[in-house]
JSON list of C-alpha atoms in Angstrom, two decimals:
[
{"chain": "A", "resi": 1, "resn": "UNK", "atom": "CA", "xyz": [9.73, -19.09, 12.00]},
{"chain": "A", "resi": 2, "resn": "UNK", "atom": "CA", "xyz": [9.04, -17.13, 9.04]},
{"chain": "A", "resi": 3, "resn": "UNK", "atom": "CA", "xyz": [11.06, -14.40, 7.58]},
{"chain": "A", "resi": 4, "resn": "UNK", "atom": "CA", "xyz": [7.93, -12.43, 5.42]},
{"chain": "A", "resi": 5, "resn": "UNK", "atom": "CA", "xyz": [4.40, -11.30, 6.21]},
{"chain": "A", "resi": 6, "resn": "UNK", "atom": "CA", "xyz": [1.73, -13.81, 5.87]},
{"chain": "A", "resi": 7, "resn": "UNK", "atom": "CA", "xyz": [-0.13, -11.69, 3.32]},
{"chain": "A", "resi": 8, "resn": "UNK", "atom": "CA", "xyz": [1.66, -9.20, 0.98]},
{"chain": "A", "resi": 9, "resn": "UNK", "atom": "CA", "xyz": [-0.27, -6.73, -0.63]},
{"chain": "A", "resi": 10, "resn": "UNK", "atom": "CA", "xyz": [1.65, -6.43, -3.96]},
{"chain": "A", "resi": 11, "resn": "UNK", "atom": "CA", "xyz": [1.17, -3.74, -6.96]},
{"chain": "A", "resi": 12, "resn": "UNK", "atom": "CA", "xyz": [3.89, -4.14, -9.29]},
{"chain": "A", "resi": 13, "resn": "UNK", "atom": "CA", "xyz": [2.98, -1.53, -12.14]},
{"chain": "A", "resi": 14, "resn": "UNK", "atom": "CA", "xyz": [-0.35, -0.35, -10.46]},
{"chain": "A", "resi": 15, "resn": "UNK", "atom": "CA", "xyz": [-3.05, 1.71, -12.60]},
{"chain": "A", "resi": 16, "resn": "UNK", "atom": "CA", "xyz": [-2.23, 4.23, -9.27]},
{"chain": "A", "resi": 17, "resn": "UNK", "atom": "CA", "xyz": [-0.43, 4.78, -6.62]},
{"chain": "A", "resi": 18, "resn": "UNK", "atom": "CA", "xyz": [-0.96, 8.54, -4.73]},
{"chain": "A", "resi": 19, "resn": "UNK", "atom": "CA", "xyz": [-0.90, 9.60, -1.24]},
{"chain": "A", "resi": 20, "resn": "UNK", "atom": "CA", "xyz": [-4.22, 11.40, -0.36]},
{"chain": "A", "resi": 21, "resn": "UNK", "atom": "CA", "xyz": [-6.12, 12.91, 2.67]},
{"chain": "A", "resi": 22, "resn": "UNK", "atom": "CA", "xyz": [-9.66, 12.23, 4.43]},
{"chain": "A", "resi": 23, "resn": "UNK", "atom": "CA", "xyz": [-10.56, 14.92, 7.10]},
{"chain": "A", "resi": 24, "resn": "UNK", "atom": "CA", "xyz": [-10.33, 19.08, 7.46]},
{"chain": "A", "resi": 25, "resn": "UNK", "atom": "CA", "xyz": [-6.91, 20.75, 7.74]},
{"chain": "A", "resi": 26, "resn": "UNK", "atom": "CA", "xyz": [-5.46, 19.87, 11.61]},
{"chain": "A", "resi": 27, "resn": "UNK", "atom": "CA", "xyz": [-7.40, 16.76, 11.78]},
{"chain": "A", "resi": 28, "resn": "UNK", "atom": "CA", "xyz": [-6.52, 15.02, 8.64]},
{"chain": "A", "resi": 29, "resn": "UNK", "atom": "CA", "xyz": [-5.51, 11.19, 7.98]},
{"chain": "A", "resi": 30, "resn": "UNK", "atom": "CA", "xyz": [-2.85, 10.57, 5.72]},
{"chain": "A", "resi": 31, "resn": "UNK", "atom": "CA", "xyz": [-3.06, 7.34, 2.96]},
{"chain": "A", "resi": 32, "resn": "UNK", "atom": "CA", "xyz": [-1.00, 5.90, 1.04]},
{"chain": "A", "resi": 33, "resn": "UNK", "atom": "CA", "xyz": [-3.61, 4.18, -1.69]},
{"chain": "A", "resi": 34, "resn": "UNK", "atom": "CA", "xyz": [-2.31, 1.47, -4.99]},
{"chain": "A", "resi": 35, "resn": "UNK", "atom": "CA", "xyz": [-4.90, 0.89, -7.40]},
{"chain": "A", "resi": 36, "resn": "UNK", "atom": "CA", "xyz": [-4.23, -1.86, -9.75]},
{"chain": "A", "resi": 37, "resn": "UNK", "atom": "CA", "xyz": [-7.26, -2.87, -11.59]},
{"chain": "A", "resi": 38, "resn": "UNK", "atom": "CA", "xyz": [-10.65, -3.45, -9.38]},
{"chain": "A", "resi": 39, "resn": "UNK", "atom": "CA", "xyz": [-8.26, -4.13, -6.53]},
{"chain": "A", "resi": 40, "resn": "UNK", "atom": "CA", "xyz": [-7.20, -1.09, -4.77]},
{"chain": "A", "resi": 41, "resn": "UNK", "atom": "CA", "xyz": [-5.71, -0.98, -0.70]},
{"chain": "A", "resi": 42, "resn": "UNK", "atom": "CA", "xyz": [-5.19, 2.23, 1.50]},
{"chain": "A", "resi": 43, "resn": "UNK", "atom": "CA", "xyz": [-3.02, 2.26, 4.78]},
{"chain": "A", "resi": 44, "resn": "UNK", "atom": "CA", "xyz": [-2.87, 4.85, 7.09]},
{"chain": "A", "resi": 45, "resn": "UNK", "atom": "CA", "xyz": [0.02, 7.01, 7.77]},
{"chain": "A", "resi": 46, "resn": "UNK", "atom": "CA", "xyz": [1.61, 9.80, 9.12]},
{"chain": "A", "resi": 47, "resn": "UNK", "atom": "CA", "xyz": [1.80, 13.34, 7.86]},
{"chain": "A", "resi": 48, "resn": "UNK", "atom": "CA", "xyz": [5.47, 13.43, 8.44]},
{"chain": "A", "resi": 49, "resn": "UNK", "atom": "CA", "xyz": [6.06, 9.94, 6.76]},
{"chain": "A", "resi": 50, "resn": "UNK", "atom": "CA", "xyz": [4.48, 11.22, 3.72]},
{"chain": "A", "resi": 51, "resn": "UNK", "atom": "CA", "xyz": [6.51, 13.81, 3.68]},
{"chain": "A", "resi": 52, "resn": "UNK", "atom": "CA", "xyz": [9.84, 11.58, 4.25]},
{"chain": "A", "resi": 53, "resn": "UNK", "atom": "CA", "xyz": [8.49, 9.56, 1.72]},
{"chain": "A", "resi": 54, "resn": "UNK", "atom": "CA", "xyz": [7.87, 11.90, -0.86]},
{"chain": "A", "resi": 55, "resn": "UNK", "atom": "CA", "xyz": [11.69, 13.73, 0.28]},
{"chain": "A", "resi": 56, "resn": "UNK", "atom": "CA", "xyz": [13.65, 9.81, -0.02]},
{"chain": "A", "resi": 57, "resn": "UNK", "atom": "CA", "xyz": [12.04, 9.20, -3.36]},
{"chain": "A", "resi": 58, "resn": "UNK", "atom": "CA", "xyz": [12.80, 12.26, -4.75]},
{"chain": "A", "resi": 59, "resn": "UNK", "atom": "CA", "xyz": [16.55, 11.46, -3.40]},
{"chain": "A", "resi": 60, "resn": "UNK", "atom": "CA", "xyz": [17.04, 8.27, -5.23]},
{"chain": "A", "resi": 61, "resn": "UNK", "atom": "CA", "xyz": [15.42, 9.71, -8.41]},
{"chain": "A", "resi": 62, "resn": "UNK", "atom": "CA", "xyz": [18.10, 12.45, -8.39]},
{"chain": "A", "resi": 63, "resn": "UNK", "atom": "CA", "xyz": [21.27, 10.59, -8.14]},
{"chain": "A", "resi": 64, "resn": "UNK", "atom": "CA", "xyz": [20.02, 8.19, -10.85]},
{"chain": "A", "resi": 65, "resn": "UNK", "atom": "CA", "xyz": [19.95, 11.13, -12.79]},
{"chain": "A", "resi": 66, "resn": "UNK", "atom": "CA", "xyz": [23.38, 11.58, -11.76]},
{"chain": "A", "resi": 67, "resn": "UNK", "atom": "CA", "xyz": [24.79, 8.28, -13.04]},
{"chain": "A", "resi": 68, "resn": "UNK", "atom": "CA", "xyz": [26.50, 8.56, -16.00]},
{"chain": "A", "resi": 69, "resn": "UNK", "atom": "CA", "xyz": [24.29, 7.63, -19.18]},
{"chain": "A", "resi": 70, "resn": "UNK", "atom": "CA", "xyz": [20.85, 7.79, -17.42]},
{"chain": "A", "resi": 71, "resn": "UNK", "atom": "CA", "xyz": [20.16, 4.67, -18.94]},
{"chain": "A", "resi": 72, "resn": "UNK", "atom": "CA", "xyz": [16.83, 4.51, -16.86]},
{"chain": "A", "resi": 73, "resn": "UNK", "atom": "CA", "xyz": [15.49, 7.89, -18.39]},
{"chain": "A", "resi": 74, "resn": "UNK", "atom": "CA", "xyz": [15.09, 9.70, -15.00]},
{"chain": "A", "resi": 75, "resn": "UNK", "atom": "CA", "xyz": [13.12, 12.68, -15.96]},
{"chain": "A", "resi": 76, "resn": "UNK", "atom": "CA", "xyz": [13.49, 15.72, -13.90]},
{"chain": "A", "resi": 77, "resn": "UNK", "atom": "CA", "xyz": [10.50, 17.05, -13.01]},
{"chain": "A", "resi": 78, "resn": "UNK", "atom": "CA", "xyz": [6.61, 15.06, -13.05]},
{"chain": "A", "resi": 79, "resn": "UNK", "atom": "CA", "xyz": [5.54, 14.22, -16.79]},
{"chain": "A", "resi": 80, "resn": "UNK", "atom": "CA", "xyz": [2.46, 16.71, -17.54]},
{"chain": "A", "resi": 81, "resn": "UNK", "atom": "CA", "xyz": [0.65, 12.84, -18.59]},
{"chain": "A", "resi": 82, "resn": "UNK", "atom": "CA", "xyz": [0.91, 11.74, -14.98]},
{"chain": "A", "resi": 83, "resn": "UNK", "atom": "CA", "xyz": [-0.58, 14.33, -12.70]},
{"chain": "A", "resi": 84, "resn": "UNK", "atom": "CA", "xyz": [-2.70, 12.84, -10.37]},
{"chain": "A", "resi": 85, "resn": "UNK", "atom": "CA", "xyz": [-4.80, 15.18, -8.65]},
{"chain": "A", "resi": 86, "resn": "UNK", "atom": "CA", "xyz": [-7.89, 13.10, -8.39]},
{"chain": "A", "resi": 87, "resn": "UNK", "atom": "CA", "xyz": [-8.93, 12.16, -4.78]},
{"chain": "A", "resi": 88, "resn": "UNK", "atom": "CA", "xyz": [-8.58, 9.17, -2.85]},
{"chain": "A", "resi": 89, "resn": "UNK", "atom": "CA", "xyz": [-10.66, 6.61, -4.32]},
{"chain": "A", "resi": 90, "resn": "UNK", "atom": "CA", "xyz": [-13.12, 4.80, -1.74]},
{"chain": "A", "resi": 91, "resn": "UNK", "atom": "CA", "xyz": [-11.01, 4.13, 1.38]},
{"chain": "A", "resi": 92, "resn": "UNK", "atom": "CA", "xyz": [-10.87, 1.49, 3.80]},
{"chain": "A", "resi": 93, "resn": "UNK", "atom": "CA", "xyz": [-7.89, 0.80, 6.00]},
{"chain": "A", "resi": 94, "resn": "UNK", "atom": "CA", "xyz": [-5.90, -2.00, 5.53]},
{"chain": "A", "resi": 95, "resn": "UNK", "atom": "CA", "xyz": [-3.82, -1.21, 8.78]},
{"chain": "A", "resi": 96, "resn": "UNK", "atom": "CA", "xyz": [-1.36, 1.87, 9.88]},
{"chain": "A", "resi": 97, "resn": "UNK", "atom": "CA", "xyz": [2.45, 2.25, 8.62]},
{"chain": "A", "resi": 98, "resn": "UNK", "atom": "CA", "xyz": [5.39, 1.81, 11.19]},
{"chain": "A", "resi": 99, "resn": "UNK", "atom": "CA", "xyz": [8.56, 0.93, 9.10]},
{"chain": "A", "resi": 100, "resn": "UNK", "atom": "CA", "xyz": [8.36, 1.81, 5.66]},
{"chain": "A", "resi": 101, "resn": "UNK", "atom": "CA", "xyz": [11.19, 0.72, 3.64]},
{"chain": "A", "resi": 102, "resn": "UNK", "atom": "CA", "xyz": [12.30, 2.49, 0.00]},
{"chain": "A", "resi": 103, "resn": "UNK", "atom": "CA", "xyz": [14.30, 0.29, -3.11]},
{"chain": "A", "resi": 104, "resn": "UNK", "atom": "CA", "xyz": [14.84, 0.57, -6.25]},
{"chain": "A", "resi": 105, "resn": "UNK", "atom": "CA", "xyz": [14.64, -2.25, -8.68]},
{"chain": "A", "resi": 106, "resn": "UNK", "atom": "CA", "xyz": [17.60, -1.66, -11.41]},
{"chain": "A", "resi": 107, "resn": "UNK", "atom": "CA", "xyz": [16.07, -4.53, -13.76]},
{"chain": "A", "resi": 108, "resn": "UNK", "atom": "CA", "xyz": [12.95, -2.86, -14.21]},
{"chain": "A", "resi": 109, "resn": "UNK", "atom": "CA", "xyz": [13.84, 0.65, -13.13]},
{"chain": "A", "resi": 110, "resn": "UNK", "atom": "CA", "xyz": [10.97, 0.73, -11.00]},
{"chain": "A", "resi": 111, "resn": "UNK", "atom": "CA", "xyz": [10.92, 2.26, -7.41]},
{"chain": "A", "resi": 112, "resn": "UNK", "atom": "CA", "xyz": [10.18, 0.20, -4.33]},
{"chain": "A", "resi": 113, "resn": "UNK", "atom": "CA", "xyz": [7.97, 1.15, -1.31]},
{"chain": "A", "resi": 114, "resn": "UNK", "atom": "CA", "xyz": [7.11, -1.05, 1.74]},
{"chain": "A", "resi": 115, "resn": "UNK", "atom": "CA", "xyz": [4.77, -0.55, 4.97]},
{"chain": "A", "resi": 116, "resn": "UNK", "atom": "CA", "xyz": [5.05, -2.49, 7.12]},
{"chain": "A", "resi": 117, "resn": "UNK", "atom": "CA", "xyz": [2.13, -2.06, 9.60]},
{"chain": "A", "resi": 118, "resn": "UNK", "atom": "CA", "xyz": [2.89, -0.19, 13.18]},
{"chain": "A", "resi": 119, "resn": "UNK", "atom": "CA", "xyz": [2.59, -3.00, 16.32]},
{"chain": "A", "resi": 120, "resn": "UNK", "atom": "CA", "xyz": [0.26, -2.52, 18.93]},
{"chain": "A", "resi": 121, "resn": "UNK", "atom": "CA", "xyz": [1.16, -1.21, 21.82]},
{"chain": "A", "resi": 122, "resn": "UNK", "atom": "CA", "xyz": [1.47, -4.29, 23.91]},
{"chain": "A", "resi": 123, "resn": "UNK", "atom": "CA", "xyz": [3.16, -5.96, 20.72]},
{"chain": "A", "resi": 124, "resn": "UNK", "atom": "CA", "xyz": [5.45, -3.26, 21.13]},
{"chain": "A", "resi": 125, "resn": "UNK", "atom": "CA", "xyz": [5.91, -3.39, 24.80]},
{"chain": "A", "resi": 126, "resn": "UNK", "atom": "CA", "xyz": [5.96, -7.57, 24.63]},
{"chain": "A", "resi": 127, "resn": "UNK", "atom": "CA", "xyz": [8.56, -7.80, 21.78]},
{"chain": "A", "resi": 128, "resn": "UNK", "atom": "CA", "xyz": [10.74, -5.82, 23.22]},
{"chain": "A", "resi": 129, "resn": "UNK", "atom": "CA", "xyz": [10.93, -7.32, 27.03]},
{"chain": "A", "resi": 130, "resn": "UNK", "atom": "CA", "xyz": [11.09, -10.86, 25.19]},
{"chain": "A", "resi": 131, "resn": "UNK", "atom": "CA", "xyz": [13.08, -9.84, 22.27]},
{"chain": "A", "resi": 132, "resn": "UNK", "atom": "CA", "xyz": [10.81, -11.83, 19.94]},
{"chain": "A", "resi": 133, "resn": "UNK", "atom": "CA", "xyz": [11.04, -9.25, 17.22]},
{"chain": "A", "resi": 134, "resn": "UNK", "atom": "CA", "xyz": [14.11, -10.22, 16.88]},
{"chain": "A", "resi": 135, "resn": "UNK", "atom": "CA", "xyz": [13.32, -13.98, 15.78]},
{"chain": "A", "resi": 136, "resn": "UNK", "atom": "CA", "xyz": [10.00, -13.24, 14.60]},
{"chain": "A", "resi": 137, "resn": "UNK", "atom": "CA", "xyz": [10.09, -9.83, 12.89]},
{"chain": "A", "resi": 138, "resn": "UNK", "atom": "CA", "xyz": [6.78, -10.64, 11.67]},
{"chain": "A", "resi": 139, "resn": "UNK", "atom": "CA", "xyz": [4.21, -12.26, 13.78]},
{"chain": "A", "resi": 140, "resn": "UNK", "atom": "CA", "xyz": [1.65, -14.72, 12.64]},
{"chain": "A", "resi": 141, "resn": "UNK", "atom": "CA", "xyz": [-1.22, -12.97, 10.79]},
{"chain": "A", "resi": 142, "resn": "UNK", "atom": "CA", "xyz": [1.30, -9.96, 9.58]},
{"chain": "A", "resi": 143, "resn": "UNK", "atom": "CA", "xyz": [0.78, -7.94, 6.18]},
{"chain": "A", "resi": 144, "resn": "UNK", "atom": "CA", "xyz": [2.71, -6.15, 4.29]},
{"chain": "A", "resi": 145, "resn": "UNK", "atom": "CA", "xyz": [2.09, -3.82, 1.26]},
{"chain": "A", "resi": 146, "resn": "UNK", "atom": "CA", "xyz": [4.74, -3.13, -1.47]},
{"chain": "A", "resi": 147, "resn": "UNK", "atom": "CA", "xyz": [4.36, -1.25, -4.30]},
{"chain": "A", "resi": 148, "resn": "UNK", "atom": "CA", "xyz": [6.31, -0.92, -7.29]},
{"chain": "A", "resi": 149, "resn": "UNK", "atom": "CA", "xyz": [6.25, 2.07, -9.72]},
{"chain": "A", "resi": 150, "resn": "UNK", "atom": "CA", "xyz": [8.29, 3.13, -12.89]},
{"chain": "A", "resi": 151, "resn": "UNK", "atom": "CA", "xyz": [10.15, 6.14, -13.04]},
{"chain": "A", "resi": 152, "resn": "UNK", "atom": "CA", "xyz": [7.80, 8.62, -14.26]},
{"chain": "A", "resi": 153, "resn": "UNK", "atom": "CA", "xyz": [5.32, 7.33, -11.88]},
{"chain": "A", "resi": 154, "resn": "UNK", "atom": "CA", "xyz": [7.64, 8.19, -8.60]},
{"chain": "A", "resi": 155, "resn": "UNK", "atom": "CA", "xyz": [7.78, 11.67, -9.64]},
{"chain": "A", "resi": 156, "resn": "UNK", "atom": "CA", "xyz": [4.44, 12.18, -10.11]},
{"chain": "A", "resi": 157, "resn": "UNK", "atom": "CA", "xyz": [3.64, 10.42, -6.77]},
{"chain": "A", "resi": 158, "resn": "UNK", "atom": "CA", "xyz": [6.45, 12.94, -4.85]},
{"chain": "A", "resi": 159, "resn": "UNK", "atom": "CA", "xyz": [5.04, 15.79, -6.64]},
{"chain": "A", "resi": 160, "resn": "UNK", "atom": "CA", "xyz": [1.29, 14.90, -5.15]},
{"chain": "A", "resi": 161, "resn": "UNK", "atom": "CA", "xyz": [2.46, 13.88, -1.87]},
{"chain": "A", "resi": 162, "resn": "UNK", "atom": "CA", "xyz": [4.59, 17.32, -1.45]},
{"chain": "A", "resi": 163, "resn": "UNK", "atom": "CA", "xyz": [1.15, 18.82, -2.39]},
{"chain": "A", "resi": 164, "resn": "UNK", "atom": "CA", "xyz": [-0.55, 17.27, 0.09]},
{"chain": "A", "resi": 165, "resn": "UNK", "atom": "CA", "xyz": [1.58, 17.97, 2.80]},
{"chain": "A", "resi": 166, "resn": "UNK", "atom": "CA", "xyz": [1.73, 21.45, 2.24]},
{"chain": "A", "resi": 167, "resn": "UNK", "atom": "CA", "xyz": [-2.05, 21.70, 2.01]},
{"chain": "A", "resi": 168, "resn": "UNK", "atom": "CA", "xyz": [-2.90, 22.15, 5.32]},
{"chain": "A", "resi": 169, "resn": "UNK", "atom": "CA", "xyz": [-2.96, 24.87, 8.45]},
{"chain": "A", "resi": 170, "resn": "UNK", "atom": "CA", "xyz": [-1.05, 27.49, 7.00]},
{"chain": "A", "resi": 171, "resn": "UNK", "atom": "CA", "xyz": [1.90, 28.51, 9.82]},
{"chain": "A", "resi": 172, "resn": "UNK", "atom": "CA", "xyz": [2.14, 31.70, 11.74]},
{"chain": "A", "resi": 173, "resn": "UNK", "atom": "CA", "xyz": [4.75, 34.38, 10.52]},
{"chain": "A", "resi": 174, "resn": "UNK", "atom": "CA", "xyz": [5.92, 34.74, 13.97]},
{"chain": "A", "resi": 175, "resn": "UNK", "atom": "CA", "xyz": [5.82, 31.69, 15.77]},
{"chain": "A", "resi": 176, "resn": "UNK", "atom": "CA", "xyz": [6.09, 28.74, 13.04]},
{"chain": "A", "resi": 177, "resn": "UNK", "atom": "CA", "xyz": [3.01, 27.23, 14.69]},
{"chain": "A", "resi": 178, "resn": "UNK", "atom": "CA", "xyz": [0.44, 26.01, 12.28]},
{"chain": "A", "resi": 179, "resn": "UNK", "atom": "CA", "xyz": [-3.31, 28.33, 12.60]},
{"chain": "A", "resi": 180, "resn": "UNK", "atom": "CA", "xyz": [-6.27, 26.35, 13.52]},
{"chain": "A", "resi": 181, "resn": "UNK", "atom": "CA", "xyz": [-9.38, 27.85, 11.65]},
{"chain": "A", "resi": 182, "resn": "UNK", "atom": "CA", "xyz": [-11.08, 28.51, 15.23]},
{"chain": "A", "resi": 183, "resn": "UNK", "atom": "CA", "xyz": [-8.35, 30.81, 16.37]},
{"chain": "A", "resi": 184, "resn": "UNK", "atom": "CA", "xyz": [-4.62, 30.60, 16.69]},
{"chain": "A", "resi": 185, "resn": "UNK", "atom": "CA", "xyz": [-2.40, 31.73, 20.13]},
{"chain": "A", "resi": 186, "resn": "UNK", "atom": "CA", "xyz": [0.27, 32.73, 19.31]},
{"chain": "A", "resi": 187, "resn": "UNK", "atom": "CA", "xyz": [3.94, 31.43, 21.45]},
{"chain": "A", "resi": 188, "resn": "UNK", "atom": "CA", "xyz": [6.70, 33.55, 20.56]},
{"chain": "A", "resi": 189, "resn": "UNK", "atom": "CA", "xyz": [9.76, 31.71, 21.33]},
{"chain": "A", "resi": 190, "resn": "UNK", "atom": "CA", "xyz": [11.71, 33.61, 24.20]},
{"chain": "A", "resi": 191, "resn": "UNK", "atom": "CA", "xyz": [15.21, 34.97, 23.41]}
]
């Protein structure tokens, strides 16, 4: 049995790490993209995963700021020189994210993101029925993305991610549901 994926796409101090989208609002696909030199890895994720990832990273950074002495020099906002509003680079989807973990490495002062592929529906059904995931969490041939980024880059990452998530369809002021470009039928909740 193995306890690590067969292939780990590792980015330690990446040149770039961003969340971006392809497609028009209402039909966008979200990607987490990391680049080091000419090597680029893009994984697809859900809008909700993107928003939660930014929220949790900000929570980690805010907690670190509260540590007496703040020896990691965690910024309260995005350093201007790290703002990244450029579009995604060439996207070749490596996998669609299922489980995403977030951590902190105090020895290098880096936030760590680990993303594992979402199992295929048939693998999920078999795994639950046979309880095979408990024995081997990373099936043969599986992969993982691990990105380690310093605190300033992490702040820039969360700022951009929130802006990308918020750039979707506007919400109806009456019902709160998204308004499509070709119209909206307002669904007012009954009281």
